[in-house]
Short mmCIF file of C-alpha atoms (C1' of nucleotides) in Angstrom, two decimals:
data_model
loop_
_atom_site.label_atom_id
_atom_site.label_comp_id
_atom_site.label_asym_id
_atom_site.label_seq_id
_atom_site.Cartn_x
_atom_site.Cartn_y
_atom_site.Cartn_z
CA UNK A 65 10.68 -5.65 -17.91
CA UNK A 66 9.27 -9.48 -17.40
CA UNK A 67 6.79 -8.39 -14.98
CA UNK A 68 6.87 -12.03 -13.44
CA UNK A 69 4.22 -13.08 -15.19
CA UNK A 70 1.27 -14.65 -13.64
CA UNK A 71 2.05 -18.61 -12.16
CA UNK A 72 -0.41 -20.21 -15.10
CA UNK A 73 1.32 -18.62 -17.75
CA UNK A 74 5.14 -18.98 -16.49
CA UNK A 75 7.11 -21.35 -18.25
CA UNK A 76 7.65 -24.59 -16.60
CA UNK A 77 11.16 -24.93 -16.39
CA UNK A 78 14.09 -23.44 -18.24
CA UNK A 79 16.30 -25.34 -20.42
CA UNK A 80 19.76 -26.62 -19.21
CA UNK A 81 21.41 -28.35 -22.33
CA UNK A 82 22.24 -26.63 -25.43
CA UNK A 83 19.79 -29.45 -26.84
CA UNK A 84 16.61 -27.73 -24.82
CA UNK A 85 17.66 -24.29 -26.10
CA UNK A 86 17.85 -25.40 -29.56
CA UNK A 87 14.24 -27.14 -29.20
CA UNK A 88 12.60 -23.76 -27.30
CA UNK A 89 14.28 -21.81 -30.65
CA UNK A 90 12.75 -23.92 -32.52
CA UNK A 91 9.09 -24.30 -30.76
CA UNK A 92 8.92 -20.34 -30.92
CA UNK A 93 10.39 -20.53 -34.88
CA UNK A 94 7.43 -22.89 -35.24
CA UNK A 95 5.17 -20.46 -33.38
CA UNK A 96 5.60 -17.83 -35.55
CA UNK A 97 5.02 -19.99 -38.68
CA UNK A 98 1.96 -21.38 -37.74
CA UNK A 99 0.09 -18.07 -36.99
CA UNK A 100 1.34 -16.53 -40.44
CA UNK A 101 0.73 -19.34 -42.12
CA UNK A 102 -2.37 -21.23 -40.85
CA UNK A 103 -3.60 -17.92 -38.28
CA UNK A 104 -4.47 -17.62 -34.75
CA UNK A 105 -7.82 -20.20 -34.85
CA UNK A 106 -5.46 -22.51 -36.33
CA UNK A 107 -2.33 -22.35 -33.91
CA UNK A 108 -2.81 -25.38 -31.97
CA UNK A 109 -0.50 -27.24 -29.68
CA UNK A 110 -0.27 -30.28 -31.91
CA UNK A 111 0.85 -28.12 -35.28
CA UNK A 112 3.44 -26.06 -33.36
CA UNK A 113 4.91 -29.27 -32.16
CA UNK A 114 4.54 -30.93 -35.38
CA UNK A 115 6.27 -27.77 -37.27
CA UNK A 116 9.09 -27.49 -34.76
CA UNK A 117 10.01 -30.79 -35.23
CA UNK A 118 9.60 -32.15 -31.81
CA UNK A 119 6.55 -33.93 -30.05
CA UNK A 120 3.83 -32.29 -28.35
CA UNK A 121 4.66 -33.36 -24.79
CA UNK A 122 8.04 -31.91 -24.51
CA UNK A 123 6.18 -28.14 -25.49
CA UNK A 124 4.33 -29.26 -22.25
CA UNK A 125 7.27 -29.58 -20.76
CA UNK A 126 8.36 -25.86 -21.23
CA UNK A 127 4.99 -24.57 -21.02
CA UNK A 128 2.26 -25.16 -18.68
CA UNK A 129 -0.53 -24.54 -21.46
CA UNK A 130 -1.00 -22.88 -24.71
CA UNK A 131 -1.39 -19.46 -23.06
CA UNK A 132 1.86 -19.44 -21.55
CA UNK A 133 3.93 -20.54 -24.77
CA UNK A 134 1.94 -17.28 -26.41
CA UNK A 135 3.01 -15.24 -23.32
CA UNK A 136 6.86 -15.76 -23.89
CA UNK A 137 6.66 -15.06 -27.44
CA UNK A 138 5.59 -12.05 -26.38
CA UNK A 139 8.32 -11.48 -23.93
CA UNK A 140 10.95 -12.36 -25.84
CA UNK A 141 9.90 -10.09 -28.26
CA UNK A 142 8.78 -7.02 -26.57
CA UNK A 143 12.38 -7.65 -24.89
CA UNK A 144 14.24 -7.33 -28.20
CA UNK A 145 12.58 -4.10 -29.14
CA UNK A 146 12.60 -2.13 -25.87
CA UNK A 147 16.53 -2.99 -25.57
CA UNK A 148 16.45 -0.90 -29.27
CA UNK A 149 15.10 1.72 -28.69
CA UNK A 150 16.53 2.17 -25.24
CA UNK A 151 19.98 1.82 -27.18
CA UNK A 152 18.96 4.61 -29.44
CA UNK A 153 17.85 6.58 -26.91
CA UNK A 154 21.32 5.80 -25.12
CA UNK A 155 22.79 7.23 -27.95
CA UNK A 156 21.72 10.89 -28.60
CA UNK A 157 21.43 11.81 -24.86
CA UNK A 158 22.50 15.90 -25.39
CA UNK A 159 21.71 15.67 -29.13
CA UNK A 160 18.99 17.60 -30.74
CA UNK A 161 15.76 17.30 -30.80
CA UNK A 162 15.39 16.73 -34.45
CA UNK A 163 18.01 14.29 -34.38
CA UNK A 164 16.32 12.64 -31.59
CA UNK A 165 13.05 12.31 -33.16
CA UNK A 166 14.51 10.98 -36.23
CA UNK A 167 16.04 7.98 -34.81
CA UNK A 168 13.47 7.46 -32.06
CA UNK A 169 11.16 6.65 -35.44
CA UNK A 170 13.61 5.18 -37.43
CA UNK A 171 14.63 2.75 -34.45
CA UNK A 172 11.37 1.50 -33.84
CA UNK A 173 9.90 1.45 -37.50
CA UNK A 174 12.90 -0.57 -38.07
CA UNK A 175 12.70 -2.75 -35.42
CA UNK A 176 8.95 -3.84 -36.51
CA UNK A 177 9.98 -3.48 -39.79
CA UNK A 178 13.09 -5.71 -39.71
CA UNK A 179 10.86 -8.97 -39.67
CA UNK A 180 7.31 -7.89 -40.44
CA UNK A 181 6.20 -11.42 -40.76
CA UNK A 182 7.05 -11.73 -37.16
CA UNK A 183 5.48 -8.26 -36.05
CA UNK A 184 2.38 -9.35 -38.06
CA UNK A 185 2.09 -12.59 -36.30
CA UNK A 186 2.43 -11.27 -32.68
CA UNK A 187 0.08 -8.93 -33.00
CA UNK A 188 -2.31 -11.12 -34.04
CA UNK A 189 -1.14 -13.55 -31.30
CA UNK A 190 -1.22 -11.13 -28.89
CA UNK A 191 -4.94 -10.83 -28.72
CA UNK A 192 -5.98 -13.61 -27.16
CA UNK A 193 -3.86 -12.92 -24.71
CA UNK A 194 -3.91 -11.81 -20.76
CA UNK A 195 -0.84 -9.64 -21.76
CA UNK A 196 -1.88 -6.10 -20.37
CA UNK A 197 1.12 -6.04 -18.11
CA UNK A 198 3.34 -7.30 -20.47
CA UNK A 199 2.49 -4.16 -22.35
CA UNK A 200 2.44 -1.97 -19.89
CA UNK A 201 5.96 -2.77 -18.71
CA UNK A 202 6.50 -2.20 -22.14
CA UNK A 203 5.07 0.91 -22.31
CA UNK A 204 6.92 1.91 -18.84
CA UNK A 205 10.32 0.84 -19.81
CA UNK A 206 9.83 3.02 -23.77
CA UNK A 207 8.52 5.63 -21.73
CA UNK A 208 11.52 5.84 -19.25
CA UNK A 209 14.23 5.81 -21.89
CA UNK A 210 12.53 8.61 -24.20
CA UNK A 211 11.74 10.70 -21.41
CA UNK A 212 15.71 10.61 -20.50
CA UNK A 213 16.47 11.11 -24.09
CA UNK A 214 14.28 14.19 -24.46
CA UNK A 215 14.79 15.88 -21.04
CA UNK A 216 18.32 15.85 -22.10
CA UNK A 217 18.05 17.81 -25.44
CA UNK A 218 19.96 20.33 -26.24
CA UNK A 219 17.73 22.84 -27.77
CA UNK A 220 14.37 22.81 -26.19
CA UNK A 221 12.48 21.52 -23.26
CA UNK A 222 8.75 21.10 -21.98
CA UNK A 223 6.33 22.29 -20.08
CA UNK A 224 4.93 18.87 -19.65
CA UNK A 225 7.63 16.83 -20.59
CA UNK A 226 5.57 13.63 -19.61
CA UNK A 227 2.68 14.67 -21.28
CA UNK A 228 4.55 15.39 -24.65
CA UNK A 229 6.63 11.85 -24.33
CA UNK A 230 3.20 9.84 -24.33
CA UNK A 231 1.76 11.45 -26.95
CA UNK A 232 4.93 10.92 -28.87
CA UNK A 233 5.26 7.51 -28.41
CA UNK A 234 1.02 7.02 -29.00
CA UNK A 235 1.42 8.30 -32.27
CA UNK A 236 4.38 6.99 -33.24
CA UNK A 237 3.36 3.14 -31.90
CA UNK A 238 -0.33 3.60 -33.32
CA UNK A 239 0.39 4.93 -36.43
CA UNK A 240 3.06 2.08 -37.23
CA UNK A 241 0.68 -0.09 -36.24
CA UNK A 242 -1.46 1.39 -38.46
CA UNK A 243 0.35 1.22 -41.13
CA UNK A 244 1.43 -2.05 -40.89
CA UNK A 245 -2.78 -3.42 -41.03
CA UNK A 246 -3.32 -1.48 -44.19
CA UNK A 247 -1.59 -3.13 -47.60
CA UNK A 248 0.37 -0.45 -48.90
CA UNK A 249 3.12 -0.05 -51.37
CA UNK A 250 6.77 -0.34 -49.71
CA UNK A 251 6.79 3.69 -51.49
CA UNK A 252 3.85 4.95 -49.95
CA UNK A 253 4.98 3.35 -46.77
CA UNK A 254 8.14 4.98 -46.83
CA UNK A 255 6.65 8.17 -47.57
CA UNK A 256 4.63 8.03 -44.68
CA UNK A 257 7.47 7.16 -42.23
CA UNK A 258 9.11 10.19 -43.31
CA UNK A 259 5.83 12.21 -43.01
CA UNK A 260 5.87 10.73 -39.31
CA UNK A 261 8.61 12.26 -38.73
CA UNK A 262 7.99 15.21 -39.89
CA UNK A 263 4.68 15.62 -38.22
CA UNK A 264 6.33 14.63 -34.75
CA UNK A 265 8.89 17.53 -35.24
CA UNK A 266 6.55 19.73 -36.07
CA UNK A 267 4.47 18.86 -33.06
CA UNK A 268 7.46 19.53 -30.64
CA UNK A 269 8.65 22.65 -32.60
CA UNK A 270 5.16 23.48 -31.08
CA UNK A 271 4.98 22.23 -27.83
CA UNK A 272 8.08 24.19 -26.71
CA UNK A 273 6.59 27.61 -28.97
CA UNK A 274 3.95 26.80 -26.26
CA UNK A 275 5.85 27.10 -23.57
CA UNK A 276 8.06 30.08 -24.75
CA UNK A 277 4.73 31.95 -25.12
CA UNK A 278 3.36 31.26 -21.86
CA UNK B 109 -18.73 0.92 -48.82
CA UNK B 110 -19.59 -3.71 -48.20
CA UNK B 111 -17.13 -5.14 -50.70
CA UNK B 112 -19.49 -7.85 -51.47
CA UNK B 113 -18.37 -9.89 -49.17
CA UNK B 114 -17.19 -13.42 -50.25
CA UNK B 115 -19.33 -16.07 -50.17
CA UNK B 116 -18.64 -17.83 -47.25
CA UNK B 117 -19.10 -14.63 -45.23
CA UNK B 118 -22.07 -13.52 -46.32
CA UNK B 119 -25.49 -13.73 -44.71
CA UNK B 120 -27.64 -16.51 -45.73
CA UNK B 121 -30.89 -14.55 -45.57
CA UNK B 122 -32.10 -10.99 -44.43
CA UNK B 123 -34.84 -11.00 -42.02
CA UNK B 124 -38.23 -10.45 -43.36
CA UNK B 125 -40.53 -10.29 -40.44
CA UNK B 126 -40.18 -8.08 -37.62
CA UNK B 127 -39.73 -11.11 -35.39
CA UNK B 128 -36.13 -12.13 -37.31
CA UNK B 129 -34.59 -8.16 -37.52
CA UNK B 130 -34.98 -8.33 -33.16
CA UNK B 131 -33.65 -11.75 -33.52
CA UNK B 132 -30.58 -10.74 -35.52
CA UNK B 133 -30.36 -7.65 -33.22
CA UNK B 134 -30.33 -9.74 -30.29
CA UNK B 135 -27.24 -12.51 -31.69
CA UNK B 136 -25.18 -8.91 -32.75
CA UNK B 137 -25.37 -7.58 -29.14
CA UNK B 138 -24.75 -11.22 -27.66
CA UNK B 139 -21.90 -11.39 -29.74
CA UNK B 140 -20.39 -7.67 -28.36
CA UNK B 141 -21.46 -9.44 -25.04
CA UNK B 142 -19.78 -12.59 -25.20
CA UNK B 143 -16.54 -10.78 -26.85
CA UNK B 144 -16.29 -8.66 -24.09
CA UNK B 145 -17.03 -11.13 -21.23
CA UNK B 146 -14.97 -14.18 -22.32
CA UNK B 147 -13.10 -12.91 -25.41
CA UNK B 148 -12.76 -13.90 -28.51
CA UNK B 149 -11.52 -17.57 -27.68
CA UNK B 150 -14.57 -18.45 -25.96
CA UNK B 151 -16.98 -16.51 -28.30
CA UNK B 152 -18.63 -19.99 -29.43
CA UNK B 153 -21.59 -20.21 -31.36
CA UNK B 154 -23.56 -21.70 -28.66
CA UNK B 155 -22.95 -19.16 -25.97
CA UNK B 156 -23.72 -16.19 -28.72
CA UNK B 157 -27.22 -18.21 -29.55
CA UNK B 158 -27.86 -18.76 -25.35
CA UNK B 159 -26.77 -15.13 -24.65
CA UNK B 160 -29.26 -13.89 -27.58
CA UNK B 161 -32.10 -16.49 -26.02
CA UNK B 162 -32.52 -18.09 -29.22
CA UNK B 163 -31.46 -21.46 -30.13
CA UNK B 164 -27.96 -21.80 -32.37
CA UNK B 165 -30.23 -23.19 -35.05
CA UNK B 166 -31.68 -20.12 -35.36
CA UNK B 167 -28.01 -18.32 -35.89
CA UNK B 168 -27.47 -20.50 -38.24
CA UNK B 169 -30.35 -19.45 -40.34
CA UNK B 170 -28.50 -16.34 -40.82
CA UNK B 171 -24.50 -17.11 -40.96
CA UNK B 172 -23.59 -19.84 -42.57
CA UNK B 173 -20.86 -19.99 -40.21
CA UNK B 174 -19.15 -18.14 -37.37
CA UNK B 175 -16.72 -16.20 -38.81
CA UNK B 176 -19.47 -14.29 -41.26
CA UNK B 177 -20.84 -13.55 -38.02
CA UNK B 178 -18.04 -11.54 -36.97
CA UNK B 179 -17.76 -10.27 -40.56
CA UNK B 180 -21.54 -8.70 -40.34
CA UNK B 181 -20.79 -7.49 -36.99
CA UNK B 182 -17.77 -5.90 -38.63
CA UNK B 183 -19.21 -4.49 -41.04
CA UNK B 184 -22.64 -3.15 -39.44
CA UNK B 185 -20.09 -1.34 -36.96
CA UNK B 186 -17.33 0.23 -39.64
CA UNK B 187 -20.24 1.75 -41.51
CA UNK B 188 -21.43 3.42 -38.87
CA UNK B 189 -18.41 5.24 -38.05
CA UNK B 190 -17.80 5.62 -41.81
CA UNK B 191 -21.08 7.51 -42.12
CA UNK B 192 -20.54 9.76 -39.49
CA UNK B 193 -17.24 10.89 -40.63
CA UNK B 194 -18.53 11.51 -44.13
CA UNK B 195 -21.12 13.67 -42.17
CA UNK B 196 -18.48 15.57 -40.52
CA UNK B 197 -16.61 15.99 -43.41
CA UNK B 198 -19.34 17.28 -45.44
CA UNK B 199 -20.35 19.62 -42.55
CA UNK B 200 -16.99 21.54 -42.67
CA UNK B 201 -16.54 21.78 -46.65
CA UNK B 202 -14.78 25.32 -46.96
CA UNK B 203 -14.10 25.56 -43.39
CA UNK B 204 -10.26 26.36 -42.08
CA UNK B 205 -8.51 23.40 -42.23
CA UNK B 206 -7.93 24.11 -38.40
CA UNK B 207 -11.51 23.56 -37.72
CA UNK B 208 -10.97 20.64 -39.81
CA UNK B 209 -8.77 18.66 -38.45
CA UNK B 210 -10.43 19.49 -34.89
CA UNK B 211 -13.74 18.43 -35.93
CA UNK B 212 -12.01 14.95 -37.96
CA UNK B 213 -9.74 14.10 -34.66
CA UNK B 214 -13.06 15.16 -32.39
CA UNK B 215 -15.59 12.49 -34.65
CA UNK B 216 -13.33 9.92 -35.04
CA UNK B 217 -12.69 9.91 -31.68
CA UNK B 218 -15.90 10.35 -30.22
CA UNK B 219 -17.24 7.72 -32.57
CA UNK B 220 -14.70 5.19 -30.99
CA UNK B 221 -15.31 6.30 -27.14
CA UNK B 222 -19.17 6.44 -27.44
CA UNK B 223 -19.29 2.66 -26.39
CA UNK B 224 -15.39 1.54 -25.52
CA UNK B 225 -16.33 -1.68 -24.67
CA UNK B 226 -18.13 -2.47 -28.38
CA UNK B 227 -14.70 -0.47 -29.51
CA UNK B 228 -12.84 -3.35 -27.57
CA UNK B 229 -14.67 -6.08 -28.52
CA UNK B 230 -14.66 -5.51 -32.14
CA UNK B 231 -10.90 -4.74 -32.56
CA UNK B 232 -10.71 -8.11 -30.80
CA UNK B 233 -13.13 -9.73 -32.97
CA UNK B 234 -11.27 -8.41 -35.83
CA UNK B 235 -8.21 -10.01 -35.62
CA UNK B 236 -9.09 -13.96 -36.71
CA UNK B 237 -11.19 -12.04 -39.76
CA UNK B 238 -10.38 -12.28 -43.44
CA UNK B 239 -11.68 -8.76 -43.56
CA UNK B 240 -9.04 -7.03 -45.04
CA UNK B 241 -11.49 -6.35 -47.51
CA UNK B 242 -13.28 -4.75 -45.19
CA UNK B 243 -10.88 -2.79 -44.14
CA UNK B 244 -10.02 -1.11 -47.58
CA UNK B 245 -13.00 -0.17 -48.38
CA UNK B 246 -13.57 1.79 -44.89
CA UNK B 247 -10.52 3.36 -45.69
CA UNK B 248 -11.04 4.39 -49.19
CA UNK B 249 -14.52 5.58 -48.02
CA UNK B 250 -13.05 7.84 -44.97
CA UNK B 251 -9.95 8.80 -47.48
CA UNK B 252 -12.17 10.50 -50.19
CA UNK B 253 -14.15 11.98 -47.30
CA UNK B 254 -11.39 13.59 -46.02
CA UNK B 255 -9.66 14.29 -49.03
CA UNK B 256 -12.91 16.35 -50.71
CA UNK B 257 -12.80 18.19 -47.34
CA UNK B 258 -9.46 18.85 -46.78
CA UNK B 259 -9.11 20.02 -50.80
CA UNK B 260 -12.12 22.70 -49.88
CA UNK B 261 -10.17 24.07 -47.03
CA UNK B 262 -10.15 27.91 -47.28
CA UNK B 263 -6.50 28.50 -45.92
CA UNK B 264 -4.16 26.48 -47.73
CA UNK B 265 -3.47 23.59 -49.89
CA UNK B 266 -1.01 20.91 -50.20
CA UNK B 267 1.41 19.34 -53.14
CA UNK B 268 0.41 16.20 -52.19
CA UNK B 269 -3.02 16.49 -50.52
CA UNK B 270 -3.17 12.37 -50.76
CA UNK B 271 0.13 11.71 -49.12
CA UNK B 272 -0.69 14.54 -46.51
CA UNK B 273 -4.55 12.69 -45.82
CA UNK B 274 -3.20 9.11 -45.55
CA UNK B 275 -0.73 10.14 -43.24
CA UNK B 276 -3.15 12.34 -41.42
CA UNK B 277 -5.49 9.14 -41.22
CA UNK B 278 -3.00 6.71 -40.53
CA UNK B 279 -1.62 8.58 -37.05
CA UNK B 280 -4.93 9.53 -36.15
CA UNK B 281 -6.64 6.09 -36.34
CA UNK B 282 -3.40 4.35 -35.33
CA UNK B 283 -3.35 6.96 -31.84
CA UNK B 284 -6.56 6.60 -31.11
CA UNK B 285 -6.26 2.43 -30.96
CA UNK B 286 -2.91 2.62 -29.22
CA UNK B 287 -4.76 4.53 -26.73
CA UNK B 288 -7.37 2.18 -26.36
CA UNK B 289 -5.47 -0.42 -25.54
CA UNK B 290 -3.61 1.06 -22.81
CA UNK B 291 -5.16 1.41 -19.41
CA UNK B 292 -4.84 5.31 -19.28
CA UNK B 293 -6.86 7.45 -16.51
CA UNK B 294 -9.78 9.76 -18.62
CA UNK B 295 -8.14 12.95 -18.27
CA UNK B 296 -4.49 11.35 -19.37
CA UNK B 297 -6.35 10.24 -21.90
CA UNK B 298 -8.65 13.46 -22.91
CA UNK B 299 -4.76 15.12 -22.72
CA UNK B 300 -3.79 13.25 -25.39
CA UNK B 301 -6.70 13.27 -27.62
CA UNK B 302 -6.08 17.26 -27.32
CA UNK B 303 -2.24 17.01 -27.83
CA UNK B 304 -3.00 14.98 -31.20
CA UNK B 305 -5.39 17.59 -32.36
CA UNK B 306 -2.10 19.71 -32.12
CA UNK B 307 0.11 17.71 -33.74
CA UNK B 308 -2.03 16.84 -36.88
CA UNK B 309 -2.26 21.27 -37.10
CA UNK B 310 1.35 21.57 -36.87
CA UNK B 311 1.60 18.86 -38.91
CA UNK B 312 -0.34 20.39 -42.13
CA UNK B 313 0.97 23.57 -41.05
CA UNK B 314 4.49 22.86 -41.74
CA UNK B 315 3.50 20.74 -44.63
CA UNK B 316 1.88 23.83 -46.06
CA UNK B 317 4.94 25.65 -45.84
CA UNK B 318 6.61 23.29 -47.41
CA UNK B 319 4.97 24.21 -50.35
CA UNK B 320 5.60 27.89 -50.29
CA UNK B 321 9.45 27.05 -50.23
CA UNK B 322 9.48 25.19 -52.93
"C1'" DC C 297 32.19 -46.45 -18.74
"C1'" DC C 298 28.27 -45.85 -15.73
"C1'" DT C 299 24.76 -43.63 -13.46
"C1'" DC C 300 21.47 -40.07 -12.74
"C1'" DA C 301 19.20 -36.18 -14.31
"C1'" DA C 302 17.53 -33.89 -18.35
"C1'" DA C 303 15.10 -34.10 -22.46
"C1'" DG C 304 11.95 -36.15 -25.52
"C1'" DC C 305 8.08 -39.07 -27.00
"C1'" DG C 306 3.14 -39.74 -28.58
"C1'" DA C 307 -1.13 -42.51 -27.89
"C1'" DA C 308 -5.32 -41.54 -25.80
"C1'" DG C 309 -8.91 -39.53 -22.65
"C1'" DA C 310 -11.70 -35.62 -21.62
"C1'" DA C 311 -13.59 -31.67 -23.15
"C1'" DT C 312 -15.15 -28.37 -26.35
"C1'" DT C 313 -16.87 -26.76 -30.62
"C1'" DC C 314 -19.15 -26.35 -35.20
"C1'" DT C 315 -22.82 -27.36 -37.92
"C1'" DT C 316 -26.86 -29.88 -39.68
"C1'" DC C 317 -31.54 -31.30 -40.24
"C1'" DA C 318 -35.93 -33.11 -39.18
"C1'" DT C 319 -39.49 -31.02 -36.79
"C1'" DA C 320 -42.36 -27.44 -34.69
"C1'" DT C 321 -44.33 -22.80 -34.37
"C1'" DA C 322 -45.51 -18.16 -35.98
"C1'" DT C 323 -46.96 -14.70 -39.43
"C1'" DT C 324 -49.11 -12.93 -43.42
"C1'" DG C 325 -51.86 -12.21 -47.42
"C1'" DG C 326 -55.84 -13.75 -49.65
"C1'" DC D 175 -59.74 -19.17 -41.54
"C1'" DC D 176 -56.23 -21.35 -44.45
"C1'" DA D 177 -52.45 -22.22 -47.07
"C1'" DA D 178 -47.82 -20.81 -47.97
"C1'" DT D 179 -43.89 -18.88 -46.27
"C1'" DA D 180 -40.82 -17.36 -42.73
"C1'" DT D 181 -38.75 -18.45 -38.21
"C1'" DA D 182 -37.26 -21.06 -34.56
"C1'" DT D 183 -35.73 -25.33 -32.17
"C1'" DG D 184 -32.02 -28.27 -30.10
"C1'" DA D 185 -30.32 -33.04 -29.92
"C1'" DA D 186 -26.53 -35.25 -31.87
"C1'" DG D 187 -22.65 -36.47 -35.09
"C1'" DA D 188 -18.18 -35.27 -36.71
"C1'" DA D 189 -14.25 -32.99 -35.94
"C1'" DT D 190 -10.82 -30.67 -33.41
"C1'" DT D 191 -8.15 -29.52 -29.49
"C1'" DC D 192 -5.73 -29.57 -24.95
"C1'" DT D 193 -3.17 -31.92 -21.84
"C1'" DT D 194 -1.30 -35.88 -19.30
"C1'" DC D 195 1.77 -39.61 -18.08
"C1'" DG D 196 4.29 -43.81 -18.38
"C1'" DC D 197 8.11 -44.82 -20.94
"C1'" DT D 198 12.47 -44.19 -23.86
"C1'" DT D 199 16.54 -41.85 -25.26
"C1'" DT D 200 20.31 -38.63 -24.62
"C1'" DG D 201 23.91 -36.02 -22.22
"C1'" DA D 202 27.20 -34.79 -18.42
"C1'" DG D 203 29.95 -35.48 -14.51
"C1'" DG D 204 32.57 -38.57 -11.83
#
DNA sequence: CCTCAAAGCGAAGAATTCTTCATATATTGG
DNA sequence: CCAATATATGAAGAATTCTTCGCTTTGAGG
């Protein structure tokens, strides 16, 4: 992943003391808390500072500008959850398609699930943001481990394998995201997570029908 | 559907003279403009007002502050895409729910890729917005929509038709903005747009049979 | 214990932004 | 043509925000 990002939003230096890591925890801690609490508009330089306990010029000392501090946040994140659904995916190589499915969704609905404060925030945070390749490595790195998963199944395959994958992981991303916008009851969002599921089965149940019939 | 909006969003006056509708016209498509050029961090009122060629005075004879400006923008746009799913849904009362579902996934989309760029701008635009108000009421407008359609369809019908429609909703908004923000090529993307189409079918097909096995 | 590098500090300048209001111009109905 | 009303103007004050830099404090290795 990590794209090297672009010089003006690479952090400035990295910490060397278990001191500096503590304060970066804590200036991306304080991140977080500032968008949910006061929102993007609000998330200035001075109040993450302020809220992390430490004074604005050693954030500048980490990170070049606002931007950049964003940027990691980002990283770091996109980092955590691409490492679990690769695991997943890691894990029921051979197995079938149904079972692979089911944790594919389960992995990632938990993993934005887990902390939705946090998911809530970066998305928001993310806007403003000059983060297309941060996503896109994203996207490439998701992308690489499902197709592996699925090209490995043990009872079915694809005609367009690729093609399938994306569409997969569209729906499945999108509709989480989705989901996660609207205010619904922790019921009816459970219900649709297993709906999800259901629908993505369904979809490759056809997909390979498809293929038998051609 | 316009949730009253609260006070400090809404408009200070409606135009009256032909003169002040253009006027308004003009700061809503300066607004798209500036989102699009600069983003949503540099969407000041002062740019909007000298992109519009009027003076910010003049915006502020209509907003009483940015953020309803966004909120009006918001709303103009989500009605319009509102309206012409109720249209579509209206057109295919009593139809197969396979023409349906092609006909929902075909309007929504279309209504989304007819100008990407406003798309782009406005999901942007959206995010610093207290318009979760907003939100609900687009949904609950496009839910009984598609709900009254889907309960009309002539081949089938569902235990729970509102678990079934959310869901359907939920992936098929939630797809079409993951696509959106990816960089995809057109025909990847007109792929995908098909492959959903199939999904949502095999979706309500299965859920269908669900029913007759119970 | 001492020295050098690492980490931390925060007042303050430069820049940007929101919003108002006193004033000026345009339109319309009578 | 003349009020009365609707629109439009834009300079300027108040507030907020980003970022720097000279200085202090802390930690680690010798």
């Amino acid at each position: 992943m990590a794209a090297t990002p672009p010089a003006h939003l690479s952090p400035r230096k990295k910490p060397r003391q278990a001191r500096a890591a503590m304060t970066l925890d804590a200036i991306f801690e304080a991140t977080i808390q500032v968008l949910l609490a006061e929102g993007l508009h609000r998330l200035t330089t001075t109040r993450v500072a302020e809220r992390a306990g430490v004074s604005v010029g050693t954030m500048y000392q980490y990170f070049p500008n606002k931007q950049s501090l964003l940027y990691a946040l980002n990283e770091r994140y996109l980092d955590i959850v691409a490492e679990k659904v690769e695991k997943t995916c890691r894990g029921k190589h051979g197995a079938t398609t149904a079972e692979m499915v089911q944790a594919l969704v389960d992995a990632y609905w938990q993993a934005k699930t887990e902390r939705r404060d946090v998911t809530r925030a970066l998305y928001r945070s993310a806007v403003e943001l000059d983060n297309e390749a941060l996503i896109e490595a994203f996207a490439q790195r998701v992308d690489a481990a499902t197709i592996a998963m699925l090209a490995s199944a043990s009872d079915g395959s694809y005609v367009d394998l690729h093609l399938v994958n994306t569409t997969l992981l569209a729906v499945i991303f999108g509709t989480v995201r989705n989901v996660f916008e609207r205010n619904l009851t922790a019921s009816m969002e459970a219900d649709i997570r297993s709906q999800l599921t259901t629908m993505c089965l369904s979809y490759l149940k056809a997909a390979s029908a498809d293929r038998a019939a051609r």
